[in-house]
């Protein structure tokens, strides 16, 4: 395979072909879960280079894993520890960050390395915003990553990331590599013509074709989410209604570009912070707003007191970093952190040195959250961050004033600073749980992280675990996108306990409640894909060459091995 590595170097330059264990570490190791080996990490700088790398991998018979920001939570963008029958090549696409606005900015064409942060900043001057904004998805996440994973985000009006307009490559059942242009833009006939013109932005509005039957976002979601009598979830990863080519593909094809809708920015927004000690009260608020309000909320984020505490303590440094330097600096900070950890591990200093140092500094730093939020933390177990826009502000103000204070809860109308801090504290919780594990290796075995979608008609939404499970868990974290009934439930398992067994026991309870999972983070290597999702993957990738094994399926060429419905290994290993 040395000749293949040299071919990669000829295509992209030796600087952008990584083969050393330390330099590949941040690409082969998942943000929260998973670590595996790779022959090389290749970083193309143009779409034409990406195509040439793809052709070289195809010719050599390699497994291809396409990866952008590597912010996934289920290991779906990194290699698995074992089980492949071919060499694995990771194609990291973050250098491919060209972004074109079309149709007066009402749509965009995004290449694989475009991040949500980049798109949000590009649209801000024209008073538009993307499907997801910072905080409604993983910090640093890519736009195409969201599409491929059916990411949902927190913005209630827009639903899961979705488009029917994309440019991608796949390998047919006959073994031929093909480029499929369903972007709705006339760019030429050959792959090289199409990709080189897109690399240069060499097309006009006349080349952009509009088809009423093809959508660049989920136009039906606003109505769909309001149906609080439905016995199915509002959204989940394997929902057949939103599996279409790139959308939900989970790396089973090589996506070069997607075309997406943008959305008008609310002229005014207001955050209301609701606290209660009765979860039924929050469910009634949800039902009243979805059923009666003319204006849907911008966002409605749930946070349990325990999640508030974990974010405040273990997410403090990330919170302060974002406030000081902005979200666009986060990926570079994680890169440095990974290099430091890799170097110190080689020196025998143990894992997660950077986490311990950062936590030590954060611990002595002054309190960073507003006093009124901390007061609500002390008074109430359950918190709902309700963000309304324009005409919805007065609608919510009247409703909340009539409902609260109640016997169990109350609300405050946040200042701009309080609202910003409330939402940022909510969205550093993912990193905070990883930090908790890193600094408590003697008491924590690992994280069992679930994101679940409850049926829209569920009343009893808050989880109460039976004692035989609860006794094996050191710390539980509950938060989520409340109006969609999508909840993130994470469990720091006590040292020595069986994480797989605990996960299976909890999932069995969720099955009884009609939940679907995962809700928005891809099956990765943690969840078994259901039959509809396996069929979708097979149709996209009949030779099983792209990201094989996700959803506990075969990692062998042509799906040659029996699919892994149950894993016997510790899927939650660090």
GROMACS .gro file of C-alpha atoms in nm, residues 73-523:
model
  451
   73UNK     CA    1  -2.106   1.111   1.930
   74UNK     CA    2  -2.141   0.752   1.810
   75UNK     CA    3  -1.813   0.684   1.629
   76UNK     CA    4  -1.976   0.703   1.286
   77UNK     CA    5  -1.701   0.914   1.130
   78UNK     CA    6  -1.401   0.717   1.258
   79UNK     CA    7  -1.281   0.361   1.198
   80UNK     CA    8  -1.391   0.079   1.422
   81UNK     CA    9  -1.130  -0.101   1.628
   82UNK     CA   10  -1.143  -0.420   1.420
   83UNK     CA   11  -1.330  -0.629   1.166
   84UNK     CA   12  -1.238  -0.476   0.828
   85UNK     CA   13  -1.119  -0.700   0.544
   86UNK     CA   14  -0.951  -0.412   0.355
   87UNK     CA   15  -0.723  -0.119   0.439
   88UNK     CA   16  -0.906   0.189   0.571
   89UNK     CA   17  -0.846   0.539   0.433
   90UNK     CA   18  -0.995   0.845   0.604
   91UNK     CA   19  -1.072   1.132   0.368
   92UNK     CA   20  -1.100   1.447   0.578
   93UNK     CA   21  -1.285   1.723   0.394
   94UNK     CA   22  -1.238   2.031   0.613
   95UNK     CA   23  -1.019   2.205   0.351
   96UNK     CA   24  -1.315   2.201   0.109
   97UNK     CA   25  -1.492   2.505   0.247
   98UNK     CA   26  -1.622   2.691  -0.058
   99UNK     CA   27  -1.970   2.832  -0.002
  100UNK     CA   28  -2.188   2.988  -0.276
  101UNK     CA   29  -2.504   3.188  -0.219
  102UNK     CA   30  -2.769   3.145  -0.490
  103UNK     CA   31  -3.121   3.272  -0.555
  104UNK     CA   32  -3.053   3.601  -0.371
  105UNK     CA   33  -2.926   3.412  -0.066
  106UNK     CA   34  -3.244   3.210  -0.015
  107UNK     CA   35  -3.036   2.901  -0.092
  108UNK     CA   36  -2.670   2.803  -0.065
  109UNK     CA   37  -2.441   2.541  -0.217
  110UNK     CA   38  -2.204   2.409   0.048
  111UNK     CA   39  -1.895   2.195  -0.001
  112UNK     CA   40  -1.805   1.922   0.254
  113UNK     CA   41  -1.586   2.135   0.481
  114UNK     CA   42  -1.829   2.424   0.531
  115UNK     CA   43  -1.917   2.455   0.900
  116UNK     CA   44  -2.237   2.581   1.056
  117UNK     CA   45  -2.039   2.867   1.205
  118UNK     CA   46  -1.904   2.969   0.862
  119UNK     CA   47  -2.248   2.953   0.704
  120UNK     CA   48  -2.410   3.149   0.985
  121UNK     CA   49  -2.153   3.429   0.954
  122UNK     CA   50  -2.187   3.440   0.576
  123UNK     CA   51  -2.564   3.478   0.592
  124UNK     CA   52  -2.577   3.731   0.875
  125UNK     CA   53  -2.523   4.043   0.657
  126UNK     CA   54  -2.825   3.955   0.442
  127UNK     CA   55  -3.049   3.882   0.743
  128UNK     CA   56  -3.071   3.511   0.672
  129UNK     CA   57  -2.966   3.208   0.875
  130UNK     CA   58  -2.908   2.837   0.809
  131UNK     CA   59  -3.114   2.537   0.911
  132UNK     CA   60  -2.908   2.506   1.229
  133UNK     CA   61  -2.714   2.772   1.415
  134UNK     CA   62  -2.440   2.746   1.675
  135UNK     CA   63  -2.572   2.562   1.973
  136UNK     CA   64  -2.848   2.383   1.786
  137UNK     CA   65  -2.593   2.130   1.674
  138UNK     CA   66  -2.245   2.023   1.778
  139UNK     CA   67  -2.001   2.310   1.810
  140UNK     CA   68  -1.774   2.306   1.504
  141UNK     CA   69  -1.998   2.067   1.308
  142UNK     CA   70  -2.010   2.072   0.929
  143UNK     CA   71  -2.318   2.146   0.721
  144UNK     CA   72  -2.293   1.829   0.514
  145UNK     CA   73  -2.227   1.625   0.827
  146UNK     CA   74  -2.564   1.741   0.954
  147UNK     CA   75  -2.734   1.640   0.630
  148UNK     CA   76  -2.570   1.298   0.623
  149UNK     CA   77  -2.666   1.229   0.984
  150UNK     CA   78  -3.023   1.368   0.978
  151UNK     CA   79  -2.917   1.603   1.256
  152UNK     CA   80  -3.208   1.782   1.411
  153UNK     CA   81  -3.079   2.071   1.613
  154UNK     CA   82  -3.284   2.292   1.840
  155UNK     CA   83  -3.468   2.512   1.590
  156UNK     CA   84  -3.826   2.392   1.621
  157UNK     CA   85  -3.961   2.531   1.295
  158UNK     CA   86  -3.714   2.351   1.067
  159UNK     CA   87  -3.694   1.986   1.160
  160UNK     CA   88  -3.409   1.752   1.071
  161UNK     CA   89  -3.139   1.864   0.830
  162UNK     CA   90  -3.264   1.755   0.490
  163UNK     CA   91  -3.224   1.812   0.117
  164UNK     CA   92  -3.305   1.632  -0.205
  165UNK     CA   93  -3.045   1.835  -0.396
  166UNK     CA   94  -2.691   1.701  -0.377
  167UNK     CA   95  -2.381   1.605  -0.575
  168UNK     CA   96  -2.231   1.273  -0.472
  169UNK     CA   97  -2.033   0.969  -0.584
  170UNK     CA   98  -2.122   0.607  -0.528
  171UNK     CA   99  -2.004   0.264  -0.635
  172UNK     CA  100  -2.265   0.063  -0.824
  173UNK     CA  101  -2.346  -0.303  -0.775
  174UNK     CA  102  -2.129  -0.372  -1.082
  175UNK     CA  103  -1.836  -0.205  -0.909
  176UNK     CA  104  -1.829   0.115  -1.118
  177UNK     CA  105  -1.753   0.449  -0.954
  178UNK     CA  106  -2.005   0.711  -1.065
  179UNK     CA  107  -2.062   1.081  -0.996
  180UNK     CA  108  -2.430   1.171  -0.960
  181UNK     CA  109  -2.529   1.534  -1.012
  182UNK     CA  110  -2.866   1.591  -0.848
  183UNK     CA  111  -2.765   1.938  -0.731
  184UNK     CA  112  -2.997   2.109  -0.976
  185UNK     CA  113  -2.711   2.304  -1.130
  186UNK     CA  114  -2.590   2.255  -1.487
  187UNK     CA  115  -2.213   2.212  -1.459
  188UNK     CA  116  -2.105   1.994  -1.752
  189UNK     CA  117  -2.093   1.629  -1.852
  190UNK     CA  118  -1.781   1.469  -1.703
  191UNK     CA  119  -1.690   1.446  -1.332
  192UNK     CA  120  -1.384   1.664  -1.390
  193UNK     CA  121  -1.590   1.934  -1.563
  194UNK     CA  122  -1.859   1.931  -1.299
  195UNK     CA  123  -1.622   1.941  -1.004
  196UNK     CA  124  -1.375   2.193  -1.147
  197UNK     CA  125  -1.655   2.438  -1.228
  198UNK     CA  126  -1.795   2.397  -0.877
  199UNK     CA  127  -1.445   2.443  -0.732
  200UNK     CA  128  -1.423   2.781  -0.906
  201UNK     CA  129  -1.787   2.880  -0.863
  202UNK     CA  130  -1.808   2.893  -1.240
  203UNK     CA  131  -2.183   2.891  -1.287
  204UNK     CA  132  -2.458   3.152  -1.313
  205UNK     CA  133  -2.812   3.181  -1.187
  206UNK     CA  134  -2.923   3.061  -1.531
  207UNK     CA  135  -2.749   2.730  -1.460
  208UNK     CA  136  -2.951   2.681  -1.142
  209UNK     CA  137  -3.262   2.473  -1.207
  210UNK     CA  138  -3.562   2.489  -0.974
  211UNK     CA  139  -3.791   2.187  -0.947
  212UNK     CA  140  -4.105   2.224  -0.732
  213UNK     CA  141  -4.094   1.852  -0.651
  214UNK     CA  142  -3.745   1.864  -0.496
  215UNK     CA  143  -3.697   2.022  -0.154
  216UNK     CA  144  -3.389   2.180   0.004
  217UNK     CA  145  -3.532   2.156   0.357
  218UNK     CA  146  -3.814   1.979   0.540
  219UNK     CA  147  -4.109   2.199   0.441
  220UNK     CA  148  -4.365   1.990   0.627
  221UNK     CA  149  -4.204   1.986   0.971
  222UNK     CA  150  -4.387   2.288   1.115
  223UNK     CA  151  -4.716   2.103   1.076
  224UNK     CA  152  -4.568   1.765   1.164
  225UNK     CA  153  -4.430   1.874   1.503
  226UNK     CA  154  -4.761   2.031   1.609
  227UNK     CA  155  -4.945   1.697   1.595
  228UNK     CA  156  -4.929   1.623   1.968
  229UNK     CA  157  -5.179   1.336   1.934
  230UNK     CA  158  -4.949   1.129   1.709
  231UNK     CA  159  -4.808   0.806   1.848
  232UNK     CA  160  -4.484   0.842   1.649
  233UNK     CA  161  -4.190   1.075   1.722
  234UNK     CA  162  -4.157   1.409   1.547
  235UNK     CA  163  -3.815   1.310   1.412
  236UNK     CA  164  -3.560   1.035   1.443
  237UNK     CA  165  -3.253   0.921   1.256
  238UNK     CA  166  -3.408   0.635   1.059
  239UNK     CA  167  -3.737   0.805   0.971
  240UNK     CA  168  -3.807   0.682   0.613
  241UNK     CA  169  -3.979   1.009   0.525
  242UNK     CA  170  -3.644   1.186   0.535
  243UNK     CA  171  -3.399   0.930   0.395
  244UNK     CA  172  -3.302   1.048   0.048
  245UNK     CA  173  -2.963   1.010  -0.121
  246UNK     CA  174  -2.725   1.234   0.082
  247UNK     CA  175  -2.983   1.296   0.353
  248UNK     CA  176  -2.932   1.030   0.618
  249UNK     CA  177  -2.658   0.860   0.414
  250UNK     CA  178  -2.417   0.844   0.712
  251UNK     CA  179  -2.109   0.829   0.490
  252UNK     CA  180  -2.245   0.553   0.265
  253UNK     CA  181  -2.175   0.776  -0.035
  254UNK     CA  182  -1.913   1.046  -0.097
  255UNK     CA  183  -2.095   1.382  -0.084
  256UNK     CA  184  -1.928   1.667  -0.274
  257UNK     CA  185  -2.190   1.939  -0.229
  258UNK     CA  186  -2.544   2.002  -0.111
  259UNK     CA  187  -2.796   2.273  -0.192
  260UNK     CA  188  -2.993   2.404   0.105
  261UNK     CA  189  -3.257   2.657   0.193
  262UNK     CA  190  -3.179   2.952   0.418
  263UNK     CA  191  -3.429   3.125   0.645
  264UNK     CA  192  -3.517   3.484   0.739
  265UNK     CA  193  -3.383   3.604   1.072
  266UNK     CA  194  -3.633   3.709   1.339
  267UNK     CA  195  -3.606   4.085   1.385
  268UNK     CA  196  -3.647   4.049   1.761
  269UNK     CA  197  -3.606   3.754   1.995
  270UNK     CA  198  -3.667   3.700   2.364
  271UNK     CA  199  -3.560   3.418   2.596
  272UNK     CA  200  -3.792   3.312   2.877
  273UNK     CA  201  -3.642   3.087   3.146
  274UNK     CA  202  -3.898   2.854   3.304
  275UNK     CA  203  -3.832   2.650   3.616
  276UNK     CA  204  -4.049   2.390   3.785
  277UNK     CA  205  -4.032   2.095   4.021
  278UNK     CA  206  -4.311   1.916   3.834
  279UNK     CA  207  -4.221   1.770   3.489
  280UNK     CA  208  -4.591   1.746   3.404
  281UNK     CA  209  -4.607   2.125   3.414
  282UNK     CA  210  -4.345   2.153   3.138
  283UNK     CA  211  -4.534   1.898   2.928
  284UNK     CA  212  -4.849   2.108   2.959
  285UNK     CA  213  -4.656   2.416   2.847
  286UNK     CA  214  -4.530   2.219   2.546
  287UNK     CA  215  -4.878   2.104   2.452
  288UNK     CA  216  -5.036   2.447   2.494
  289UNK     CA  217  -4.774   2.618   2.278
  290UNK     CA  218  -4.776   2.358   2.000
  291UNK     CA  219  -5.156   2.340   1.992
  292UNK     CA  220  -5.261   2.700   2.052
  293UNK     CA  221  -4.985   2.943   1.958
  294UNK     CA  222  -4.990   3.104   1.615
  295UNK     CA  223  -4.610   3.138   1.631
  296UNK     CA  224  -4.389   2.838   1.691
  297UNK     CA  225  -4.095   2.904   1.923
  298UNK     CA  226  -3.750   2.958   1.776
  299UNK     CA  227  -3.614   2.705   2.027
  300UNK     CA  228  -3.721   2.527   2.343
  301UNK     CA  229  -3.441   2.354   2.529
  302UNK     CA  230  -3.484   2.137   2.836
  303UNK     CA  231  -3.214   2.106   3.101
  304UNK     CA  232  -3.231   1.909   3.425
  305UNK     CA  233  -3.068   2.054   3.738
  306UNK     CA  234  -2.797   1.786   3.717
  307UNK     CA  235  -2.718   1.888   3.359
  308UNK     CA  236  -2.701   2.251   3.468
  309UNK     CA  237  -2.452   2.159   3.740
  310UNK     CA  238  -2.236   1.945   3.509
  311UNK     CA  239  -2.224   2.215   3.242
  312UNK     CA  240  -2.147   2.485   3.495
  313UNK     CA  241  -1.861   2.291   3.651
  314UNK     CA  242  -1.713   2.080   3.372
  315UNK     CA  243  -1.805   2.294   3.072
  316UNK     CA  244  -1.685   2.622   3.221
  317UNK     CA  245  -1.360   2.647   3.023
  318UNK     CA  246  -1.538   2.578   2.691
  319UNK     CA  247  -1.806   2.833   2.782
  320UNK     CA  248  -1.542   3.096   2.859
  321UNK     CA  249  -1.338   3.007   2.549
  322UNK     CA  250  -1.637   3.059   2.319
  323UNK     CA  251  -1.731   3.388   2.485
  324UNK     CA  252  -1.373   3.513   2.448
  325UNK     CA  253  -1.268   3.378   2.108
  326UNK     CA  254  -1.581   3.269   1.923
  327UNK     CA  255  -1.696   2.933   1.798
  328UNK     CA  256  -1.476   2.937   1.489
  329UNK     CA  257  -1.169   2.888   1.710
  330UNK     CA  258  -1.304   2.572   1.876
  331UNK     CA  259  -1.186   2.319   1.612
  332UNK     CA  260  -0.830   2.455   1.630
  333UNK     CA  261  -0.840   2.434   2.009
  334UNK     CA  262  -0.948   2.070   1.990
  335UNK     CA  263  -0.667   2.002   1.743
  336UNK     CA  264  -0.409   2.138   1.987
  337UNK     CA  265  -0.572   1.947   2.272
  338UNK     CA  266  -0.552   1.619   2.079
  339UNK     CA  267  -0.184   1.673   1.996
  340UNK     CA  268  -0.103   1.748   2.361
  341UNK     CA  269  -0.285   1.437   2.481
  342UNK     CA  270  -0.121   1.219   2.220
  343UNK     CA  271   0.224   1.349   2.311
  344UNK     CA  272   0.178   1.315   2.688
  345UNK     CA  273   0.036   0.964   2.651
  346UNK     CA  274   0.348   0.861   2.461
  347UNK     CA  275   0.557   1.001   2.748
  348UNK     CA  276   0.368   0.776   2.988
  349UNK     CA  277   0.193   1.062   3.167
  350UNK     CA  278  -0.146   0.896   3.137
  351UNK     CA  279  -0.456   0.990   2.939
  352UNK     CA  280  -0.646   1.319   2.935
  353UNK     CA  281  -0.370   1.539   3.079
  354UNK     CA  282  -0.515   1.842   2.899
  355UNK     CA  283  -0.857   1.781   3.054
  356UNK     CA  284  -0.713   1.769   3.404
  357UNK     CA  285  -0.513   2.088   3.354
  358UNK     CA  286  -0.806   2.276   3.201
  359UNK     CA  287  -1.039   2.159   3.477
  360UNK     CA  288  -0.795   2.271   3.745
  361UNK     CA  289  -0.786   2.621   3.595
  362UNK     CA  290  -1.163   2.634   3.549
  363UNK     CA  291  -1.225   2.530   3.910
  364UNK     CA  292  -1.055   2.840   4.050
  365UNK     CA  293  -1.209   3.075   3.794
  366UNK     CA  294  -1.491   3.300   3.925
  367UNK     CA  295  -1.854   3.199   3.872
  368UNK     CA  296  -1.948   3.271   3.512
  369UNK     CA  297  -2.328   3.233   3.514
  370UNK     CA  298  -2.579   3.511   3.595
  371UNK     CA  299  -2.719   3.520   3.947
  372UNK     CA  300  -3.083   3.476   3.844
  373UNK     CA  301  -3.003   3.156   3.654
  374UNK     CA  302  -2.816   3.017   3.953
  375UNK     CA  303  -3.112   3.108   4.172
  376UNK     CA  304  -3.345   2.910   3.945
  377UNK     CA  305  -3.103   2.618   3.960
  378UNK     CA  306  -3.140   2.620   4.340
  379UNK     CA  307  -3.516   2.651   4.336
  380UNK     CA  308  -3.618   2.420   4.051
  381UNK     CA  309  -3.524   2.073   3.927
  382UNK     CA  310  -3.647   2.114   3.568
  383UNK     CA  311  -3.555   2.405   3.341
  384UNK     CA  312  -3.698   2.508   3.002
  385UNK     CA  313  -3.524   2.769   2.789
  386UNK     CA  314  -3.795   2.914   2.564
  387UNK     CA  315  -3.685   3.145   2.280
  388UNK     CA  316  -3.955   3.331   2.091
  389UNK     CA  317  -3.931   3.559   1.790
  390UNK     CA  318  -4.120   3.867   1.670
  391UNK     CA  319  -4.499   3.829   1.717
  392UNK     CA  320  -4.443   3.517   1.925
  393UNK     CA  321  -4.280   3.723   2.201
  394UNK     CA  322  -4.600   3.891   2.319
  395UNK     CA  323  -4.792   3.567   2.268
  396UNK     CA  324  -4.556   3.387   2.506
  397UNK     CA  325  -4.546   3.681   2.748
  398UNK     CA  326  -4.924   3.675   2.789
  399UNK     CA  327  -4.937   3.297   2.824
  400UNK     CA  328  -4.659   3.272   3.083
  401UNK     CA  329  -4.793   3.562   3.288
  402UNK     CA  330  -5.129   3.386   3.310
  403UNK     CA  331  -4.979   3.045   3.402
  404UNK     CA  332  -4.702   3.141   3.645
  405UNK     CA  333  -4.616   3.156   3.925
  406UNK     CA  334  -4.771   2.819   4.003
  407UNK     CA  335  -4.748   2.586   4.300
  408UNK     CA  336  -4.443   2.425   4.147
  409UNK     CA  337  -4.280   2.674   3.911
  410UNK     CA  338  -4.210   3.019   3.781
  411UNK     CA  339  -4.038   3.205   3.499
  412UNK     CA  340  -3.817   3.502   3.428
  413UNK     CA  341  -3.785   3.715   3.117
  414UNK     CA  342  -3.412   3.709   3.049
  415UNK     CA  343  -3.191   4.000   2.967
  416UNK     CA  344  -2.985   3.959   2.649
  417UNK     CA  345  -2.684   3.852   2.857
  418UNK     CA  346  -2.887   3.602   3.061
  419UNK     CA  347  -3.037   3.451   2.747
  420UNK     CA  348  -2.699   3.409   2.580
  421UNK     CA  349  -2.550   3.250   2.891
  422UNK     CA  350  -2.848   3.019   2.941
  423UNK     CA  351  -2.826   2.872   2.591
  424UNK     CA  352  -2.448   2.848   2.590
  425UNK     CA  353  -2.453   2.667   2.926
  426UNK     CA  354  -2.702   2.425   2.773
  427UNK     CA  355  -2.486   2.355   2.471
  428UNK     CA  356  -2.153   2.295   2.644
  429UNK     CA  357  -2.307   1.999   2.826
  430UNK     CA  358  -2.181   1.745   2.570
  431UNK     CA  359  -1.821   1.843   2.629
  432UNK     CA  360  -1.883   1.865   3.002
  433UNK     CA  361  -1.982   1.498   3.022
  434UNK     CA  362  -1.665   1.398   2.835
  435UNK     CA  363  -1.466   1.611   3.081
  436UNK     CA  364  -1.641   1.446   3.379
  437UNK     CA  365  -1.529   1.105   3.254
  438UNK     CA  366  -1.175   1.226   3.191
  439UNK     CA  367  -1.121   1.365   3.542
  440UNK     CA  368  -1.292   1.081   3.730
  441UNK     CA  369  -1.121   0.767   3.589
  442UNK     CA  370  -1.121   0.594   3.928
  443UNK     CA  371  -1.498   0.608   3.975
  444UNK     CA  372  -1.635   0.615   3.618
  445UNK     CA  373  -1.621   0.314   3.386
  446UNK     CA  374  -1.747   0.505   3.082
  447UNK     CA  375  -2.034   0.703   2.930
  448UNK     CA  376  -2.353   0.547   2.802
  449UNK     CA  377  -2.488   0.825   2.579
  450UNK     CA  378  -2.836   0.796   2.430
  451UNK     CA  379  -3.033   1.041   2.221
  452UNK     CA  380  -3.393   0.933   2.195
  453UNK     CA  381  -3.714   1.051   2.034
  454UNK     CA  382  -4.034   0.998   2.231
  455UNK     CA  383  -4.374   0.982   2.060
  456UNK     CA  384  -4.536   1.320   2.015
  457UNK     CA  385  -4.831   1.216   2.233
  458UNK     CA  386  -4.616   1.113   2.533
  459UNK     CA  387  -4.723   1.270   2.863
  460UNK     CA  388  -4.490   1.097   3.109
  461UNK     CA  389  -4.166   1.208   2.939
  462UNK     CA  390  -3.916   1.230   3.225
  463UNK     CA  391  -3.724   0.910   3.295
  464UNK     CA  392  -3.725   0.741   3.636
  465UNK     CA  393  -3.489   0.443   3.631
  466UNK     CA  394  -3.558   0.132   3.841
  467UNK     CA  395  -3.323   0.085   4.135
  468UNK     CA  396  -3.135  -0.212   3.986
  469UNK     CA  397  -3.014   0.015   3.702
  470UNK     CA  398  -2.990   0.343   3.892
  471UNK     CA  399  -2.760   0.193   4.156
  472UNK     CA  400  -2.498   0.122   3.886
  473UNK     CA  401  -2.480   0.481   3.765
  474UNK     CA  402  -2.271   0.753   3.925
  475UNK     CA  403  -2.425   1.048   3.745
  476UNK     CA  404  -2.719   1.101   3.508
  477UNK     CA  405  -2.754   1.389   3.263
  478UNK     CA  406  -3.084   1.486   3.100
  479UNK     CA  407  -3.133   1.762   2.844
  480UNK     CA  408  -3.292   1.791   2.502
  481UNK     CA  409  -3.497   1.963   2.235
  482UNK     CA  410  -3.815   1.960   2.435
  483UNK     CA  411  -4.086   2.056   2.186
  484UNK     CA  412  -3.970   1.780   1.948
  485UNK     CA  413  -3.953   1.535   2.242
  486UNK     CA  414  -3.592   1.461   2.150
  487UNK     CA  415  -3.395   1.397   2.469
  488UNK     CA  416  -3.026   1.345   2.532
  489UNK     CA  417  -2.982   1.104   2.823
  490UNK     CA  418  -2.627   1.031   2.934
  491UNK     CA  419  -2.514   0.801   3.211
  492UNK     CA  420  -2.171   0.795   3.374
  493UNK     CA  421  -2.148   0.432   3.476
  494UNK     CA  422  -1.978   0.334   3.800
  495UNK     CA  423  -1.636   0.174   3.778
  496UNK     CA  424  -1.648  -0.198   3.714
  497UNK     CA  425  -2.007  -0.209   3.588
  498UNK     CA  426  -2.103  -0.350   3.246
  499UNK     CA  427  -2.185  -0.055   3.019
  500UNK     CA  428  -2.328  -0.272   2.742
  501UNK     CA  429  -2.567  -0.443   2.982
  502UNK     CA  430  -2.682  -0.112   3.128
  503UNK     CA  431  -2.734   0.033   2.781
  504UNK     CA  432  -2.941  -0.268   2.673
  505UNK     CA  433  -3.152  -0.254   2.991
  506UNK     CA  434  -3.227   0.116   2.940
  507UNK     CA  435  -3.307   0.069   2.571
  508UNK     CA  436  -3.550  -0.210   2.662
  509UNK     CA  437  -3.735   0.036   2.886
  510UNK     CA  438  -3.739   0.292   2.606
  511UNK     CA  439  -3.879   0.034   2.365
  512UNK     CA  440  -4.172  -0.014   2.602
  513UNK     CA  441  -4.236   0.360   2.584
  514UNK     CA  442  -4.238   0.364   2.202
  515UNK     CA  443  -3.915   0.562   2.174
  516UNK     CA  444  -3.698   0.569   1.862
  517UNK     CA  445  -3.321   0.595   1.879
  518UNK     CA  446  -3.092   0.747   1.789
  519UNK     CA  447  -3.285   1.066   1.734
  520UNK     CA  448  -3.029   1.280   1.556
  521UNK     CA  449  -2.670   1.157   1.589
  522UNK     CA  450  -2.647   0.863   1.346
  523UNK     CA  451  -2.636   0.496   1.446
   0.00000   0.00000   0.00000
